Structures are given as structure tokens and as C-alpha cells.
JSON list of C-alpha atoms in Angstrom, two decimals:
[
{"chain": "Z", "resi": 1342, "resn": "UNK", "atom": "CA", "xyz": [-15.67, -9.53, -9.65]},
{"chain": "Z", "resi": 1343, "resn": "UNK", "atom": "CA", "xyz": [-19.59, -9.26, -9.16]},
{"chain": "Z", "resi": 1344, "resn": "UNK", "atom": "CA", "xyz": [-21.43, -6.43, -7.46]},
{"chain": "Z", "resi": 1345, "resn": "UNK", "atom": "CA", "xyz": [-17.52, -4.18, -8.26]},
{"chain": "Z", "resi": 1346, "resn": "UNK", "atom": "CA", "xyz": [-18.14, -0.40, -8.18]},
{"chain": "Z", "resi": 1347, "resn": "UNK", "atom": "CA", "xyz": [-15.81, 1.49, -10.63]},
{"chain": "Z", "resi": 1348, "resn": "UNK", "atom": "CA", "xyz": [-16.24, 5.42, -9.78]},
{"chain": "Z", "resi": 1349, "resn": "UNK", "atom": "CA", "xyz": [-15.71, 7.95, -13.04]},
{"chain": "Z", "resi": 1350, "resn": "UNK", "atom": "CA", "xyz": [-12.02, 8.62, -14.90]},
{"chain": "Z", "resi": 1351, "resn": "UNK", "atom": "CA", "xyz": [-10.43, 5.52, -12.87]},
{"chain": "Z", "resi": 1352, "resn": "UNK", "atom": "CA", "xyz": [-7.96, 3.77, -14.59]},
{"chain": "Z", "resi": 1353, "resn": "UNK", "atom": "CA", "xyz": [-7.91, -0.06, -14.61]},
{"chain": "Z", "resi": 1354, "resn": "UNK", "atom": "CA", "xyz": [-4.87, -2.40, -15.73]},
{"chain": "Z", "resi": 1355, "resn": "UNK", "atom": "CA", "xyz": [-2.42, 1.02, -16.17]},
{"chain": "Z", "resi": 1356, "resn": "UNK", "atom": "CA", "xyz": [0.50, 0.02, -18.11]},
{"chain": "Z", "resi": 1357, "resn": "UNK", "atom": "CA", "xyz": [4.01, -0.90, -16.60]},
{"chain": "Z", "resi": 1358, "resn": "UNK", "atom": "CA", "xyz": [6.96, 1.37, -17.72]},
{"chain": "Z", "resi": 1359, "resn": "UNK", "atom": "CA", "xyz": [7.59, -1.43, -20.36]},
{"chain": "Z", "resi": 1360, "resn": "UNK", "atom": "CA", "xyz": [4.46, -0.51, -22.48]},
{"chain": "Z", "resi": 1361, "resn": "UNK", "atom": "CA", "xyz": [6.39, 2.77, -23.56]},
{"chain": "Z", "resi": 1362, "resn": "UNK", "atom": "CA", "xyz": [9.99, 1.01, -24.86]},
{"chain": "Z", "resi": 1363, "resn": "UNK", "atom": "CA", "xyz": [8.99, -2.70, -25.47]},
{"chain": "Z", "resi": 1364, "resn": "UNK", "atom": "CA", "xyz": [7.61, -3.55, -28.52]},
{"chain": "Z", "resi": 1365, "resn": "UNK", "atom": "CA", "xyz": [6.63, -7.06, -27.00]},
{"chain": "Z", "resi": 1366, "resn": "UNK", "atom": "CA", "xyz": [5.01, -5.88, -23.90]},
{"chain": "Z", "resi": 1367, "resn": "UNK", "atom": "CA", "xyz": [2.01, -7.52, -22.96]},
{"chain": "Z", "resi": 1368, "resn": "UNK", "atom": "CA", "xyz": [0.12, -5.91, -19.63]},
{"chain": "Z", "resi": 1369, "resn": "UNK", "atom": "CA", "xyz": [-0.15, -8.24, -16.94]},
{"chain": "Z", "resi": 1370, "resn": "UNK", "atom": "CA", "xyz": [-3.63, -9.32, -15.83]},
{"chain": "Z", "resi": 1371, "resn": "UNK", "atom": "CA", "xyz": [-5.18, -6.79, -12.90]},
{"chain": "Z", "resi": 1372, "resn": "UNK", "atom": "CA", "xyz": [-7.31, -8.74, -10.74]},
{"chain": "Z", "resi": 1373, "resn": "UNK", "atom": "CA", "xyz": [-10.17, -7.75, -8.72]},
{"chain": "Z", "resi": 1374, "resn": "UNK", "atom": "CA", "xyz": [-12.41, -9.55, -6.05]},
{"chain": "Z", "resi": 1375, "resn": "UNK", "atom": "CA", "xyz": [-16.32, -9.50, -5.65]},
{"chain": "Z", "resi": 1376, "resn": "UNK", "atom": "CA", "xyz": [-17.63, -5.98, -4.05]},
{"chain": "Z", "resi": 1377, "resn": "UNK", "atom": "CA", "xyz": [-15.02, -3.95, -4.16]},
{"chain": "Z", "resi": 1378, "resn": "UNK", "atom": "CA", "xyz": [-15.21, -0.24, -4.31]},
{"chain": "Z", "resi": 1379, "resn": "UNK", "atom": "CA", "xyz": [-12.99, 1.92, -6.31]},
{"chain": "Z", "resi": 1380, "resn": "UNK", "atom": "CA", "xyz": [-14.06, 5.55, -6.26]},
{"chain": "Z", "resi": 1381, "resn": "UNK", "atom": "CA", "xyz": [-13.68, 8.13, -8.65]},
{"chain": "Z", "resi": 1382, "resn": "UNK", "atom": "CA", "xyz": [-9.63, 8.73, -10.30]},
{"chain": "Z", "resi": 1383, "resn": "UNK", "atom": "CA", "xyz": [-8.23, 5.24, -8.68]},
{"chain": "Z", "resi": 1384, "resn": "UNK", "atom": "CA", "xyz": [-5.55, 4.10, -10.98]},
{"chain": "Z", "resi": 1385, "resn": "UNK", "atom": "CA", "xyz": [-4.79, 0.68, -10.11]},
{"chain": "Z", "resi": 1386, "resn": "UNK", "atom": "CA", "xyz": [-1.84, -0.50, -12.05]},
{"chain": "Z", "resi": 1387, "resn": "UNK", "atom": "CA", "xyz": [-1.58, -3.73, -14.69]},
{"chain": "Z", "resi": 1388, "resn": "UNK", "atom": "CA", "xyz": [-0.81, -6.83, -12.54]},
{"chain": "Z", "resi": 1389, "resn": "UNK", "atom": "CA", "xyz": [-2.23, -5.60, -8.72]},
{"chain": "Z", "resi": 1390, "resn": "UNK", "atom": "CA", "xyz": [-4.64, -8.47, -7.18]},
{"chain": "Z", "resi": 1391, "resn": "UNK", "atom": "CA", "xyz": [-6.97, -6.97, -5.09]},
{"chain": "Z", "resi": 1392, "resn": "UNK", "atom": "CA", "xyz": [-9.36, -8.75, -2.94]},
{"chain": "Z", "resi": 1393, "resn": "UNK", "atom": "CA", "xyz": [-13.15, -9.04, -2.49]},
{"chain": "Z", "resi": 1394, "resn": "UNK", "atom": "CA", "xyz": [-14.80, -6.10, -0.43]},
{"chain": "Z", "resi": 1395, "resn": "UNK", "atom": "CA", "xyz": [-11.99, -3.49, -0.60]},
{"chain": "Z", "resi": 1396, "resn": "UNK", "atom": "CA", "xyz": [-12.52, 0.06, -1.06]},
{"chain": "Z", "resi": 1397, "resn": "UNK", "atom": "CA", "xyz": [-10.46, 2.34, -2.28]},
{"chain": "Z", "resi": 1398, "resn": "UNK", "atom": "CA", "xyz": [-11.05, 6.26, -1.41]},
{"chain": "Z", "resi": 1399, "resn": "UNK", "atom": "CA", "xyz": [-11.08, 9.16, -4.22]},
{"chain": "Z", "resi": 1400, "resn": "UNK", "atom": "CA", "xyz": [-7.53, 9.25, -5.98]},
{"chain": "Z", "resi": 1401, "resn": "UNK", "atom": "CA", "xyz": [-5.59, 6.77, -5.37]},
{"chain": "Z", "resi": 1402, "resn": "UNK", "atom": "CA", "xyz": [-2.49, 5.03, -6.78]},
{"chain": "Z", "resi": 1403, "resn": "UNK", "atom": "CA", "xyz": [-2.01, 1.19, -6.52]},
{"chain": "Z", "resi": 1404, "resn": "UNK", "atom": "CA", "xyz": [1.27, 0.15, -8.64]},
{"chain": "Z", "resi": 1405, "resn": "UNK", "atom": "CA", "xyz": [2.32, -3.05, -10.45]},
{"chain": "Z", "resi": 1406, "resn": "UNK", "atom": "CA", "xyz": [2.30, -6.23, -8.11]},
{"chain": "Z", "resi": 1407, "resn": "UNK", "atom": "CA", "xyz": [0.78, -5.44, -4.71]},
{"chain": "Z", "resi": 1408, "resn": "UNK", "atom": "CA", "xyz": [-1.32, -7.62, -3.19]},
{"chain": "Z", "resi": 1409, "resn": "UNK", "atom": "CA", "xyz": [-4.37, -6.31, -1.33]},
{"chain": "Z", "resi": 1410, "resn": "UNK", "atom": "CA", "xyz": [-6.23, -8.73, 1.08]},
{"chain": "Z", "resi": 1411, "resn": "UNK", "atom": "CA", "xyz": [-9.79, -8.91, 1.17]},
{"chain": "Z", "resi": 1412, "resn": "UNK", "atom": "CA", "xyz": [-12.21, -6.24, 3.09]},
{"chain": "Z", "resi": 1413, "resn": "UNK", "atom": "CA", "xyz": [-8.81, -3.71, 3.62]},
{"chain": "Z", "resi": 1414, "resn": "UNK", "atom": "CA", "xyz": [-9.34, -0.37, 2.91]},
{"chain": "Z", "resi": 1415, "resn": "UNK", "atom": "CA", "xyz": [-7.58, 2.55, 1.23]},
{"chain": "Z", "resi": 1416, "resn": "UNK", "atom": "CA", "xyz": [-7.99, 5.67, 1.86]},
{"chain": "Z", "resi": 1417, "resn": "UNK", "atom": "CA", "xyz": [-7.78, 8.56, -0.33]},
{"chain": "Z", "resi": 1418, "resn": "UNK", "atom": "CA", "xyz": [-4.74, 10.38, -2.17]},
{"chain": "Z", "resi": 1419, "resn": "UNK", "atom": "CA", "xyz": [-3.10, 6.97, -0.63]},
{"chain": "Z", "resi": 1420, "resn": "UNK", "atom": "CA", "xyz": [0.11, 5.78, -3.12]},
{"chain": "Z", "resi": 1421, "resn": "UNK", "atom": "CA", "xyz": [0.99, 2.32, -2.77]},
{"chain": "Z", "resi": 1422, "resn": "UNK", "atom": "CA", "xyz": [4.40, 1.98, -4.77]},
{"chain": "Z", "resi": 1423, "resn": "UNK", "atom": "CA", "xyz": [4.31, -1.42, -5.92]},
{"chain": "Z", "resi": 1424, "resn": "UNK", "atom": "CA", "xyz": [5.42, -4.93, -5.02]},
{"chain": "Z", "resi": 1425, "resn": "UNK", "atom": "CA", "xyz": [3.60, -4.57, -1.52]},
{"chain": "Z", "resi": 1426, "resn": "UNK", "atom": "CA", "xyz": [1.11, -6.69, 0.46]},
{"chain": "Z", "resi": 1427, "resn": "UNK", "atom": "CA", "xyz": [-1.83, -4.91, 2.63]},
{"chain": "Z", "resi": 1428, "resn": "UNK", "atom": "CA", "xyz": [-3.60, -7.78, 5.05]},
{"chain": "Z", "resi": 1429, "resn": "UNK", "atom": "CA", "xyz": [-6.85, -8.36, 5.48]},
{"chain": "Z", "resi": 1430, "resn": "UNK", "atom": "CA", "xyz": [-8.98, -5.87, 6.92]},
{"chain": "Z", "resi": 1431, "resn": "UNK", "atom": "CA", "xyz": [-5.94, -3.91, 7.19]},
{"chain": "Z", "resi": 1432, "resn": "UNK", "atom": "CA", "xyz": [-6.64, -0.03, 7.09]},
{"chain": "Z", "resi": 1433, "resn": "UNK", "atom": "CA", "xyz": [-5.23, 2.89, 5.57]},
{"chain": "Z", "resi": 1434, "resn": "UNK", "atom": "CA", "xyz": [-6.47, 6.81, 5.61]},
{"chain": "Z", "resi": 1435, "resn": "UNK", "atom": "CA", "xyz": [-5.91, 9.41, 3.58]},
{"chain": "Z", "resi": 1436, "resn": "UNK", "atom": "CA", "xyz": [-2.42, 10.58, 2.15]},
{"chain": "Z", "resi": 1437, "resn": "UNK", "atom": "CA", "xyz": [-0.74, 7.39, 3.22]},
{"chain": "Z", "resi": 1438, "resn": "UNK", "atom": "CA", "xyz": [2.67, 6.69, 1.51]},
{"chain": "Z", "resi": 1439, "resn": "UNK", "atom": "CA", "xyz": [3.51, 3.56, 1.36]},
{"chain": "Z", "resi": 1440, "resn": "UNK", "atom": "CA", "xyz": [7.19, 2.69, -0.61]},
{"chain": "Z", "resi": 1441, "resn": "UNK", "atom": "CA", "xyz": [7.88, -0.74, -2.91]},
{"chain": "Z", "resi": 1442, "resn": "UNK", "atom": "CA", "xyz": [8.44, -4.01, -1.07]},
{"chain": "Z", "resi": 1443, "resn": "UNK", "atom": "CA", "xyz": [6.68, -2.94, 1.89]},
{"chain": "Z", "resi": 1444, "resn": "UNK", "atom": "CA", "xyz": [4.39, -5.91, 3.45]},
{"chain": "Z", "resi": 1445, "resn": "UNK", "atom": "CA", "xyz": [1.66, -4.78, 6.15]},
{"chain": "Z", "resi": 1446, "resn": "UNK", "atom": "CA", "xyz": [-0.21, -7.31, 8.32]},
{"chain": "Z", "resi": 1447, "resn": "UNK", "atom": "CA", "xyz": [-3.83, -8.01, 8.91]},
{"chain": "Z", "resi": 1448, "resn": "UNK", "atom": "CA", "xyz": [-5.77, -5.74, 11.13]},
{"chain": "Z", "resi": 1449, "resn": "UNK", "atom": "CA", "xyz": [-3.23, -3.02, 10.77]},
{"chain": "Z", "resi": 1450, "resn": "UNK", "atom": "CA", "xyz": [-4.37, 0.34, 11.17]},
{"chain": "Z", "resi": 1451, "resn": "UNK", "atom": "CA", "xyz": [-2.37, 3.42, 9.31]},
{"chain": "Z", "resi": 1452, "resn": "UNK", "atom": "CA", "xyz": [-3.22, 7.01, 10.02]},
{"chain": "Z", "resi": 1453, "resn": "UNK", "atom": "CA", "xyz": [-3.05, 9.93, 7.88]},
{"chain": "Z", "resi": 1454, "resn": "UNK", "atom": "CA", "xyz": [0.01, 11.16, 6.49]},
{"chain": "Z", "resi": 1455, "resn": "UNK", "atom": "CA", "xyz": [2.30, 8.07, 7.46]},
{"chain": "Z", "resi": 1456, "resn": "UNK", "atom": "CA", "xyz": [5.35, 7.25, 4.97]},
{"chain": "Z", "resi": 1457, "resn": "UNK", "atom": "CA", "xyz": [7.17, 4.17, 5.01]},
{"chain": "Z", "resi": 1458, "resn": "UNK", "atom": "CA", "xyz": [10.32, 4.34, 2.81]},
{"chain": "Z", "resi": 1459, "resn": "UNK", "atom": "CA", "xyz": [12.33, 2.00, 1.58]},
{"chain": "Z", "resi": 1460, "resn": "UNK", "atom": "CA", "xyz": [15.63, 3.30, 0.56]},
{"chain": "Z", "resi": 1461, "resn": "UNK", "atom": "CA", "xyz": [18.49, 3.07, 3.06]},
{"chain": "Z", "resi": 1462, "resn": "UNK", "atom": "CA", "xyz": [21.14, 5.39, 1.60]},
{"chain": "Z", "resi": 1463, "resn": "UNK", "atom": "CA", "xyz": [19.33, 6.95, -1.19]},
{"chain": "Z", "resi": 1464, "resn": "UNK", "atom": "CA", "xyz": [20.23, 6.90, -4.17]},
{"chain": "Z", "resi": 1465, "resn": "UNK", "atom": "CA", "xyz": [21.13, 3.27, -3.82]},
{"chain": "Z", "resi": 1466, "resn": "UNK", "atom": "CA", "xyz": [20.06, 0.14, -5.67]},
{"chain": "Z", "resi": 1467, "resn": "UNK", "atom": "CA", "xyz": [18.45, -1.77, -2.92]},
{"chain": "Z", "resi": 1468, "resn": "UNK", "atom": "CA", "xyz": [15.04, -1.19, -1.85]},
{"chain": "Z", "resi": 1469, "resn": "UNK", "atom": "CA", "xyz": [14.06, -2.35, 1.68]},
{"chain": "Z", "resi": 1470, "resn": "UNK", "atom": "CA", "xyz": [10.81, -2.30, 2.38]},
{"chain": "Z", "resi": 1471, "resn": "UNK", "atom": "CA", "xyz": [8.64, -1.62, 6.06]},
{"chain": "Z", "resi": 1472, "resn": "UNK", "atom": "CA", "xyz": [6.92, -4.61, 7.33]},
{"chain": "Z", "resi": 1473, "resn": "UNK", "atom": "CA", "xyz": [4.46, -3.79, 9.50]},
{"chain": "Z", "resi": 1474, "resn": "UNK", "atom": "CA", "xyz": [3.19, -7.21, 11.70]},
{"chain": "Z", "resi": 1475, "resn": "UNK", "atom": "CA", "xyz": [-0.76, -7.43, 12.72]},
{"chain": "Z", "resi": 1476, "resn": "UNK", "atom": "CA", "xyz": [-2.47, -5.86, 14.81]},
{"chain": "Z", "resi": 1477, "resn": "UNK", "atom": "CA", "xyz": [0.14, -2.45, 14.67]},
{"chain": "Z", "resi": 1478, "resn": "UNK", "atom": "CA", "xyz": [-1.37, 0.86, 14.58]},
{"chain": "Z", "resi": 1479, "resn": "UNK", "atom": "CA", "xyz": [1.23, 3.93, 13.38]},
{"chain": "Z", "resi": 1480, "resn": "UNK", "atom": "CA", "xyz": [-0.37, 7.25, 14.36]},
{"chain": "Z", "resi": 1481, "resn": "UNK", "atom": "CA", "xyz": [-0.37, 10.27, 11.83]},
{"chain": "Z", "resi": 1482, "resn": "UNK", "atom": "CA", "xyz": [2.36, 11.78, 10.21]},
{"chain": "Z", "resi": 1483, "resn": "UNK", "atom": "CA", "xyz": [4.68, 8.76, 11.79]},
{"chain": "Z", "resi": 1484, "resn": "UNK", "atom": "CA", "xyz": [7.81, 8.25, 9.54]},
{"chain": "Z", "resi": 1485, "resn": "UNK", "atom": "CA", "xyz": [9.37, 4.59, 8.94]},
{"chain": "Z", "resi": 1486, "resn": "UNK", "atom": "CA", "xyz": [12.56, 4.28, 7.45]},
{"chain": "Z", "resi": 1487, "resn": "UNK", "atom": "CA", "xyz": [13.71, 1.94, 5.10]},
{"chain": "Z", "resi": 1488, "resn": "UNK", "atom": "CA", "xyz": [13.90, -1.95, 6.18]},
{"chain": "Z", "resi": 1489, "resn": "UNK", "atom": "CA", "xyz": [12.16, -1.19, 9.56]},
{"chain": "Z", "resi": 1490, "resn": "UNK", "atom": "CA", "xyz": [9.77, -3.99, 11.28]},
{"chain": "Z", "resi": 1491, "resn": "UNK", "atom": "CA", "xyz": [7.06, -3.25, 13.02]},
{"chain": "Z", "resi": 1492, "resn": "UNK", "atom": "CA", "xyz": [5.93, -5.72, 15.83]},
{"chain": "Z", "resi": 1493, "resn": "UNK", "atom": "CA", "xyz": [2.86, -7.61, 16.05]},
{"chain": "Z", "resi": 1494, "resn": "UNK", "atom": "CA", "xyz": [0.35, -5.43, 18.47]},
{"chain": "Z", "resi": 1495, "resn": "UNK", "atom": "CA", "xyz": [2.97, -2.17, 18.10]},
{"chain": "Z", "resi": 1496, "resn": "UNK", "atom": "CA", "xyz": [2.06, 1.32, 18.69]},
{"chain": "Z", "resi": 1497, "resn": "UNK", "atom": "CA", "xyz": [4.16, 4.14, 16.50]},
{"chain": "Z", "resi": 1498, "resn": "UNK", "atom": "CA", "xyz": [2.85, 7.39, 18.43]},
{"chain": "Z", "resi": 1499, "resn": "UNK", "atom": "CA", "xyz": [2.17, 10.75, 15.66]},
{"chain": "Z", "resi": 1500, "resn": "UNK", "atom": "CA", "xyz": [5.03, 12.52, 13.85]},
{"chain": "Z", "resi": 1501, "resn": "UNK", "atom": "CA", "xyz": [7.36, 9.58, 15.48]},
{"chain": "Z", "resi": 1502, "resn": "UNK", "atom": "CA", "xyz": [10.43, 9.04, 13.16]},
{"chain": "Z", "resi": 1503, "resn": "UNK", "atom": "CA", "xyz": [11.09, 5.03, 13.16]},
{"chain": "Z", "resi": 1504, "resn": "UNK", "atom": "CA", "xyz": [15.04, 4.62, 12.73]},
{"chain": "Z", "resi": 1505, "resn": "UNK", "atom": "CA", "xyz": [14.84, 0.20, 13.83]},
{"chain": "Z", "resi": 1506, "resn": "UNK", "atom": "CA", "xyz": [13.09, -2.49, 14.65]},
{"chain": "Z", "resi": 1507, "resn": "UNK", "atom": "CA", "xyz": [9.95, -2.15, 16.97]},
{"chain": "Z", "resi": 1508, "resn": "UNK", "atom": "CA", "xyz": [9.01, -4.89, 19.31]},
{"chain": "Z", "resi": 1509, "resn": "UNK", "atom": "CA", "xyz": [5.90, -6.98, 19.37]},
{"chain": "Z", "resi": 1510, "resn": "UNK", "atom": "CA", "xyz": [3.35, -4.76, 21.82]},
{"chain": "Z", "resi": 1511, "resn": "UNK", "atom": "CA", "xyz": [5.62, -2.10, 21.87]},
{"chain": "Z", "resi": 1512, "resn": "UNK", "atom": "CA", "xyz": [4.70, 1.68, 21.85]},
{"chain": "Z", "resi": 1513, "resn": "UNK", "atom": "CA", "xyz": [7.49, 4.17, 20.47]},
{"chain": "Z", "resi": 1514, "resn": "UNK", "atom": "CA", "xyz": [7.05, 8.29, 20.16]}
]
């Protein structure tokens, strides 16, 4: 989109796994909104949508299908695994994990060094993503296991380990 800032050795529209074994692959369309920021060594993956006015810190990794609302922010050495949402406004600092099929809210705020996983019994066959409602706020190093939702207004205190469900306006440690 207009007034976009691409930093140095980004990569835009990165191939899907089929580009290497498919001799009919054709890269899905990356899509990005008016003023956004990418800074230097983003990769954002063939067939992400990302929304006007995001930034992106130095470094990160945005896979195939996520969805990123308009004016959230990414901070850097953030991995976003694909097949995610990330609301509007919603934030995330640096070194923020965030595993396939996850879906965070608007106005969601992620500290440093949070991972959300999505595999119940690993190695298993069927991802469950975190779904983090608005308003939440997980403090750093906060760990949310697989299929876990976070309530609308929640509070996940630092280095908590997340094992079920959290209710709306809740605060867990």
C-alpha cells in the first residue's frame, strides 16, 4: 500500500513449502495495507494480509495465512507460525512465539518472551491454537498451552504456565 516502508534484506511473498516439490505451485498473493512498517530482515510469508499502519520490528517471521489487523504491532525476533489472526491495535514485543491457529483479540497486549503452543500431546496431528480475547495482557515469559482461551480483559502474570481456560477479567500467576 502507499507511504509502505520496506527495511533492507526483508523478504516479501516467501514461498510456501509447495514451491520446493510442486511443479504447479503458484505463490499466493501477500497483501499489505497503506503505512506499514517492516524493518530490516522481516520475512513475511506468500499469502499473509497485513493491515494498514502495522509495524513490524527488526527480524521477524510472519508465515502463510495470518491475518494482521490494522495499526498492531510486532515486535522484533517475533515468529508468528501461520494461520493466525492478531486484532487491531493488538501488541506484541520482542521474542514473542506465537504457534499456528492461534487467534488474538484487539487491544491485546503480549510481553516479551510469551509462547503460545498449539500442540496438545506432541507429536500429534491436531493443532489447537491459543485464543487470546480483547483487551488481555500476558506478562513476560508467560507460557500458554495448546487450545487455551484467554478471557476478554484477562491478566496472565510473568513466567505463569497456562494449563485451561482463563476467565473474562481474570488474573492468573
Amino acid at each position: 500500500g502507499d507511504g509502505t516502508i520496506v527495511g533492507p534484506n526483508s523478504i516479501l511473498g516467501e514461498p510456501l513449502a509447495g514451491y520446493y516439490d510442486d511443479r504447479e505451485y503458484a505463490n499466493p498473493m501477500l497483501t499489505i495495507g497503506k503505512s506499514v512498517l517492516v524493518r530490516s530482515g522481516a520475512i513475511l510469508y506468500a499469502g499473509a494480509q497485513i493491515g494498514d499502519g502495522v509495524e513490524f520490528g527488526h527480524r521477524v517471521t510472519i508465515r502463510e495465512r495470518t491475518e494482521i489487523a490494522a495499526h498492531a504491532r510486532v515486535g522484533t525476533l517475533c515468529d508468528i507460525q501461520g494461520y493466525c489472526t492478531l486484532g487491531t491495535y493488538a501488541r506484541l514485543h520482542s521474542n514473542v512465539f506465537i504457534a499456528q491457529k492461534s487467534a488474538i483479540g484487539n487491544y491485546v497486549w503480549i510481553f516479551p518472551h510469551v509462547v503460545l503452543t498449539n500442540d496438545p500431546q506432541p507429536p500429534s496431528n491436531d493443532p489447537q491454537g491459543v485464543v487470546i480475547e480483547d483487551f488481555a495482557v500476558i506478562a513476560t515469559q508467560a507460557v500458554i498451552m495448546a487450545g487455551v482461551r484467554i478471557g476478554r480483559d484477562a491478566l496472565v502474570g510473568a513466567s505463569a504456565l497456562v494449563t485451561r481456560d482463563v476467565e473474562a477479567e481474570a488474573v492468573v500467576v
